[in-house]
PDB file of C-alpha atoms in Angstrom:
ATOM      1  CA  SER T  53     -18.717  25.495   8.372  1.00 68.00           C
ATOM      2  CA  GLU T  54     -16.774  24.241   5.402  1.00 82.00           C
ATOM      3  CA  TYR T  55     -13.133  23.501   5.854  1.00 88.00           C
ATOM      4  CA  ASN T  56     -10.122  21.964   4.026  1.00 91.00           C
ATOM      5  CA  LEU T  57      -7.756  19.512   5.654  1.00 92.00           C
ATOM      6  CA  THR T  58      -4.213  19.246   4.333  1.00 92.00           C
ATOM      7  CA  THR T  59      -2.985  15.829   5.525  1.00 92.00           C
ATOM      8  CA  PRO T  60       0.732  15.233   6.438  1.00 91.00           C
ATOM      9  CA  TRP T  61       3.119  14.329   3.697  1.00 91.00           C
ATOM     10  CA  ARG T  62       4.474  10.777   3.642  1.00 93.00           C
ATOM     11  CA  LEU T  63       7.828   9.537   2.200  1.00 96.00           C
ATOM     12  CA  ASN T  64       7.774   5.711   1.677  1.00 96.00           C
ATOM     13  CA  VAL T  65      10.782   3.689   0.410  1.00 98.00           C
ATOM     14  CA  GLY T  66      10.530  -0.027   0.038  1.00 97.00           C
ATOM     15  CA  ALA T  67      12.530  -2.922  -1.252  1.00 98.00           C
ATOM     16  CA  THR T  68      11.770  -6.522  -2.225  1.00 97.00           C
ATOM     17  CA  VAL T  69      14.260  -9.273  -2.594  1.00 97.00           C
ATOM     18  CA  PHE T  70      13.004 -12.436  -4.388  1.00 96.00           C
ATOM     19  CA  LEU T  71      14.546 -15.774  -3.299  1.00 94.00           C
ATOM     20  CA  GLN T  72      14.320 -17.508  -6.688  1.00 92.00           C
ATOM     21  CA  LYS T  73      11.016 -19.629  -6.485  1.00 89.00           C
ATOM     22  CA  HIS T  74      11.387 -20.093  -2.635  1.00 94.00           C
ATOM     23  CA  GLY T  75       9.671 -16.776  -1.704  1.00 95.00           C
ATOM     24  CA  PHE T  76      10.629 -13.093  -1.102  1.00 97.00           C
ATOM     25  CA  LEU T  77      11.584 -10.648   1.731  1.00 97.00           C
ATOM     26  CA  THR T  78      10.240  -7.105   1.891  1.00 97.00           C
ATOM     27  CA  ALA T  79      11.073  -3.908   3.811  1.00 98.00           C
ATOM     28  CA  ASP T  80       9.411  -0.503   3.957  1.00 97.00           C
ATOM     29  CA  ILE T  81      10.495   2.544   5.777  1.00 98.00           C
ATOM     30  CA  GLU T  82       7.882   5.419   5.946  1.00 97.00           C
ATOM     31  CA  GLN T  83       8.424   9.039   7.283  1.00 97.00           C
ATOM     32  CA  VAL T  84       5.375  11.007   8.146  1.00 95.00           C
ATOM     33  CA  ASN T  85       5.418  14.500   9.382  1.00 94.00           C
ATOM     34  CA  TYR T  86       2.135  14.670  11.527  1.00 94.00           C
ATOM     35  CA  ALA T  87       2.963  18.242  12.639  1.00 93.00           C
ATOM     36  CA  GLN T  88       2.261  19.500   9.161  1.00 93.00           C
ATOM     37  CA  ALA T  89      -1.495  18.671   9.127  1.00 94.00           C
ATOM     38  CA  ARG T  90      -3.427  21.826   8.551  1.00 94.00           C
ATOM     39  CA  TYR T  91      -7.060  23.153   8.545  1.00 93.00           C
ATOM     40  CA  SER T  92      -8.005  26.067   6.231  1.00 92.00           C
ATOM     41  CA  SER T  93     -11.111  27.628   4.830  1.00 90.00           C
ATOM     42  CA  GLU T  94     -11.999  29.676   1.802  1.00 84.00           C
ATOM     43  CA  ILE T  95     -14.722  31.484   3.837  1.00 83.00           C
ATOM     44  CA  THR T  96     -13.832  35.079   4.756  1.00 82.00           C
ATOM     45  CA  GLY T  97     -13.386  35.358   8.555  1.00 84.00           C
ATOM     46  CA  VAL T  98     -13.039  31.662   9.178  1.00 85.00           C
ATOM     47  CA  GLU T  99      -9.544  30.958  10.544  1.00 88.00           C
ATOM     48  CA  TYR T 100      -8.018  27.833  11.967  1.00 91.00           C
ATOM     49  CA  ASN T 101      -4.760  29.439  13.304  1.00 91.00           C
ATOM     50  CA  ASN T 102      -5.403  28.163  16.943  1.00 94.00           C
ATOM     51  CA  ASP T 103      -6.170  24.658  15.684  1.00 92.00           C
ATOM     52  CA  ASN T 104      -3.006  24.635  13.391  1.00 94.00           C
ATOM     53  CA  ASP T 105      -0.886  25.944  16.330  1.00 94.00           C
ATOM     54  CA  ARG T 106      -2.216  23.134  18.445  1.00 94.00           C
ATOM     55  CA  ILE T 107      -1.427  20.421  15.980  1.00 94.00           C
ATOM     56  CA  LYS T 108       1.962  21.750  15.523  1.00 94.00           C
ATOM     57  CA  SER T 109       2.636  21.787  19.371  1.00 93.00           C
ATOM     58  CA  LEU T 110       1.315  18.274  19.820  1.00 91.00           C
ATOM     59  CA  TYR T 111       2.733  16.213  16.962  1.00 93.00           C
ATOM     60  CA  LYS T 112       6.124  15.498  15.464  1.00 93.00           C
ATOM     61  CA  PRO T 113       7.581  13.553  12.522  1.00 94.00           C
ATOM     62  CA  ALA T 114       7.659   9.835  12.879  1.00 95.00           C
ATOM     63  CA  THR T 115       9.366   6.916  11.195  1.00 96.00           C
ATOM     64  CA  ASN T 116       7.482   3.624  10.585  1.00 97.00           C
ATOM     65  CA  ILE T 117       9.174   0.363   9.642  1.00 98.00           C
ATOM     66  CA  ARG T 118       7.476  -2.739   8.113  1.00 98.00           C
ATOM     67  CA  LEU T 119       9.120  -6.036   7.384  1.00 98.00           C
ATOM     68  CA  GLY T 120       7.594  -9.052   5.717  1.00 97.00           C
ATOM     69  CA  ALA T 121       8.526 -12.443   4.267  1.00 97.00           C
ATOM     70  CA  GLU T 122       6.764 -15.161   2.353  1.00 96.00           C
ATOM     71  CA  PHE T 123       8.276 -18.663   1.902  1.00 96.00           C
ATOM     72  CA  ARG T 124       7.026 -21.414  -0.484  1.00 94.00           C
ATOM     73  CA  LEU T 125       7.140 -25.129  -0.044  1.00 93.00           C
ATOM     74  CA  GLU T 126       5.521 -26.739  -3.004  1.00 91.00           C
ATOM     75  CA  ALA T 127       1.881 -25.653  -2.827  1.00 93.00           C
ATOM     76  CA  TRP T 128       2.206 -24.144   0.604  1.00 95.00           C
ATOM     77  CA  ARG T 129       2.798 -20.557   1.340  1.00 94.00           C
ATOM     78  CA  MET T 130       3.981 -19.180   4.883  1.00 96.00           C
ATOM     79  CA  ARG T 131       3.918 -15.440   5.588  1.00 97.00           C
ATOM     80  CA  GLY T 132       5.124 -13.367   8.400  1.00 97.00           C
ATOM     81  CA  GLY T 133       5.246  -9.612   9.067  1.00 97.00           C
ATOM     82  CA  TYR T 134       6.463  -7.149  11.754  1.00 98.00           C
ATOM     83  CA  GLN T 135       5.883  -3.448  11.994  1.00 97.00           C
ATOM     84  CA  ILE T 136       6.947  -0.684  14.334  1.00 97.00           C
ATOM     85  CA  LEU T 137       4.721   2.496  14.152  1.00 96.00           C
ATOM     86  CA  ALA T 138       6.391   5.466  15.937  1.00 94.00           C
ATOM     87  CA  ASP T 139       4.745   7.649  18.550  1.00 92.00           C
ATOM     88  CA  PRO T 140       3.440  10.714  16.609  1.00 91.00           C
ATOM     89  CA  PHE T 141       3.076  12.828  19.722  1.00 90.00           C
ATOM     90  CA  LEU T 142       5.821  15.330  20.545  1.00 87.00           C
ATOM     91  CA  ASN T 143       5.641  14.772  24.261  1.00 86.00           C
ATOM     92  CA  GLU T 144       4.847  11.590  26.339  1.00 82.00           C
ATOM     93  CA  GLN T 145       1.745  11.988  28.415  1.00 79.00           C
ATOM     94  CA  ASN T 146       1.166  10.144  31.628  1.00 83.00           C
ATOM     95  CA  ASP T 147       4.219   8.051  31.057  1.00 81.00           C
ATOM     96  CA  ILE T 148       2.725   6.449  28.190  1.00 84.00           C
ATOM     97  CA  ASN T 149       4.659   5.698  25.025  1.00 82.00           C
ATOM     98  CA  ARG T 150       2.357   5.378  22.121  1.00 88.00           C
ATOM     99  CA  LYS T 151       4.735   3.475  19.855  1.00 91.00           C
ATOM    100  CA  MET T 152       3.056   0.367  18.456  1.00 94.00           C
ATOM    101  CA  ARG T 153       4.418  -2.920  17.386  1.00 96.00           C
ATOM    102  CA  ALA T 154       2.651  -5.649  15.496  1.00 97.00           C
ATOM    103  CA  VAL T 155       3.292  -9.088  14.314  1.00 97.00           C
ATOM    104  CA  SER T 156       1.303 -10.912  11.655  1.00 97.00           C
ATOM    105  CA  GLY T 157       1.404 -14.310  10.135  1.00 97.00           C
ATOM    106  CA  GLY T 158      -0.465 -16.520   7.677  1.00 97.00           C
ATOM    107  CA  VAL T 159      -0.490 -19.802   5.723  1.00 97.00           C
ATOM    108  CA  GLY T 160      -1.831 -20.576   2.393  1.00 96.00           C
ATOM    109  CA  TYR T 161      -2.241 -23.332  -0.034  1.00 95.00           C
ATOM    110  CA  ARG T 162      -2.314 -22.742  -3.767  1.00 91.00           C
ATOM    111  CA  THR T 163      -2.906 -24.889  -6.827  1.00 91.00           C
ATOM    112  CA  ALA T 164      -3.697 -23.853 -10.412  1.00 89.00           C
ATOM    113  CA  ASP T 165      -7.413 -24.055  -9.728  1.00 93.00           C
ATOM    114  CA  PHE T 166      -7.791 -23.476  -6.058  1.00 93.00           C
ATOM    115  CA  PHE T 167      -6.258 -21.332  -3.240  1.00 92.00           C
ATOM    116  CA  ILE T 168      -7.091 -20.832   0.407  1.00 95.00           C
ATOM    117  CA  ASP T 169      -5.318 -18.380   2.931  1.00 93.00           C
ATOM    118  CA  PHE T 170      -5.446 -18.050   6.700  1.00 94.00           C
ATOM    119  CA  ALA T 171      -3.989 -15.063   8.479  1.00 90.00           C
TER     120      ALA T 171
END
């Protein structure tokens, strides 16, 4: 059958601070309400009430945080990032916390005619 999916709203706030020509720092905070996802249909007699109730009973709002930095040393660039993704489930299952953390990094070399990046 045909259906519509309304995805959860997201509110994202970010800021960047430039350190003159030495690089920059960034931070983002994102709020996502996973419990507000909804299925619907324009076909008469097709309802998703049970599915929507299940979504509301399983999920909750979550706050995600992302931090990043890039530093410049002549033609070299060094980058790093860190993120925390909150557990979107209302209840912990099997003593498993689904919060995720990730670290990223990279290095690059840039001239007027050439650049290369590794992450």
